[in-house]
Amino acid sequence: MPNNNPRIILHVDMDYFFAQCEEREHPELKGKPVVICVYSGRGGDSGAVSTSNYEARKFGIKAGIPISRAKKLNPDAIFLPVNMELYRGISDEVMEILRGYCVSFEQESVDEAFCDITGRVSDFDEAKLLAMRIKEEIRQKVGLTCSAGVAPNKLIAKISSDFRKPDGLTVVKPDEILQFLAPLKITDLTGVGKKTGERLNELGVKTIGELSKLPAEELIREFGQAKGIWLKQASQGIDDSPVVEREGTEQIGRMTTLKEDTRDLNVILDVIDELSEDVFRKLEARKLAFRSVTFVAISTDFKTRTKTHMLEAPAKDSAAIKENVHRLAKLFLTEHPVTLRRVGVRVANLTGEKGQKTLGEF
Ligand code: DGT
Ligand code: CA
Ligand code: CA
C-alpha cells in the first residue's frame, strides 16, 4: 500500500472493566461505589484493589491500593472478590463483536483490542461512524460501555482511546497527530513508564511535545540506541507496528440468554446445539481447527462457571463440538444443583488449515 494511504486503526478499551461486569451481573450495584479486590489469601483484608467503578474512584479508591485503605476511604462501598471466569466470558463476547469488523485483530488484554479497519472504511469520518456503531453494538449486546480511539497507528489509537473516559470516542487524523500529542504528559506515551518519565522530567521534559524537540542523539546517550530512537519516533507519533493476532489468545464462542431460567437438560442441549452451529460456521469460514471445547454456564445467582475438554488432536467438525459440549453440560448439571440463566459454547487452541498455530510458530 502506498504511504499516502494511511492505515486506520481502532483501539477499544472497556470502561472500569471488572467492576462494570459486576454491575451487569448485579444491576442493583449501579450507582453505588464498587471495588473489586484481589485478596492475598492471608486472611482479613490483606490484598489490593484490582479496579473500582467511577463512583468509588471519587473517594480515591483505585487499582493498586491496599484493600484496608480502600475500606477507610469509603467503608460503605461494595467490596467484591475477582470473578475472572465472569470477566473472561464477557471479554469473549466483546472480542467476538470486534473481530467481526476488522481486517486484522489483536487482543491486547482481557479488556482491550486493536482492530485494523483499513479498507473497511474509506476515511477517518467513516471510521468514526463505524466506531460509534461498534460502541452501540457492544452496549446493546453485551450491556457494557467502552472507550475507543481511531488513529493511523496502534500507538496513537491506544492513547486516544484513553483520552476521554468513560464512554469516550476520540479520532486523531494523520495531520492532527502532533497537535494531539504535544500537550500530553510523557507518561501518556504508551511504553514510557515511571522511571523513564522521572528521568525525562529531570532533563526538563514534561510533555510529549517537549520530548519531540529533544535531539535523537541526546535521547540515545541517555537511554541507549533502541529506546532512544523509539522515544524520538513515538514522540512524533510514528509507529509502524502491525495489528497481528496474538498466539494462543484466540477463541471463538457464542453465548445466549435462555428464554426461561432452567436446568432441564433437553432444553439446554437444544440451545447449545444452535450455539455450536454458529461457532462451527465461524470456524469453517476461516478454515480453523480447535483443540478445546468449553461449556459456559451462568446460573440464576449470576455465577459464571465453565467446563472444558481438551481433545487429543485438533478437530474441525461440528459433531466434535456438539458431542463434547453435550457431555460437558450433562456433567455440569450433575455436579451443580443450580438453575441456568445463560449458556455458551466456546472453542479455543485454534490452528490453521495445515495444523500449524494460527500465528507464526510452526
Ligand atoms: P478504565 O479503563 O480506566 O475505565 O478502568 P479499568 O478497570 O478497565 O482499567 P484497565 O483497563 O487498566 O484494566 C482492565 C482490568 O484489569 C481492570 O478492570 C481490572 C484489571 N486490573 C487493572 N489494573 C490492575 C491491577 O493493578 N491489579 C489487578 N489485579 N488487576 C488490575
Ligand atoms: Ca479498561
Ligand atoms: Ca485496559
Coordinates of C-alpha atoms and ligand atoms in Angstrom, one line a residue, residues 13-14 109 111-112 158, ligand 3:
D13 CA -10.7 -0.4 26.0
M14 CA -13.6 -1.4 28.2
S109 CA -5.5 -7.8 27.3
D111 CA -10.5 -5.7 28.1
E112 CA -8.6 -4.2 25.2
K158 CA -4.3 3.4 22.2
Ligands
CA3 CA -7.3 -2.0 29.7

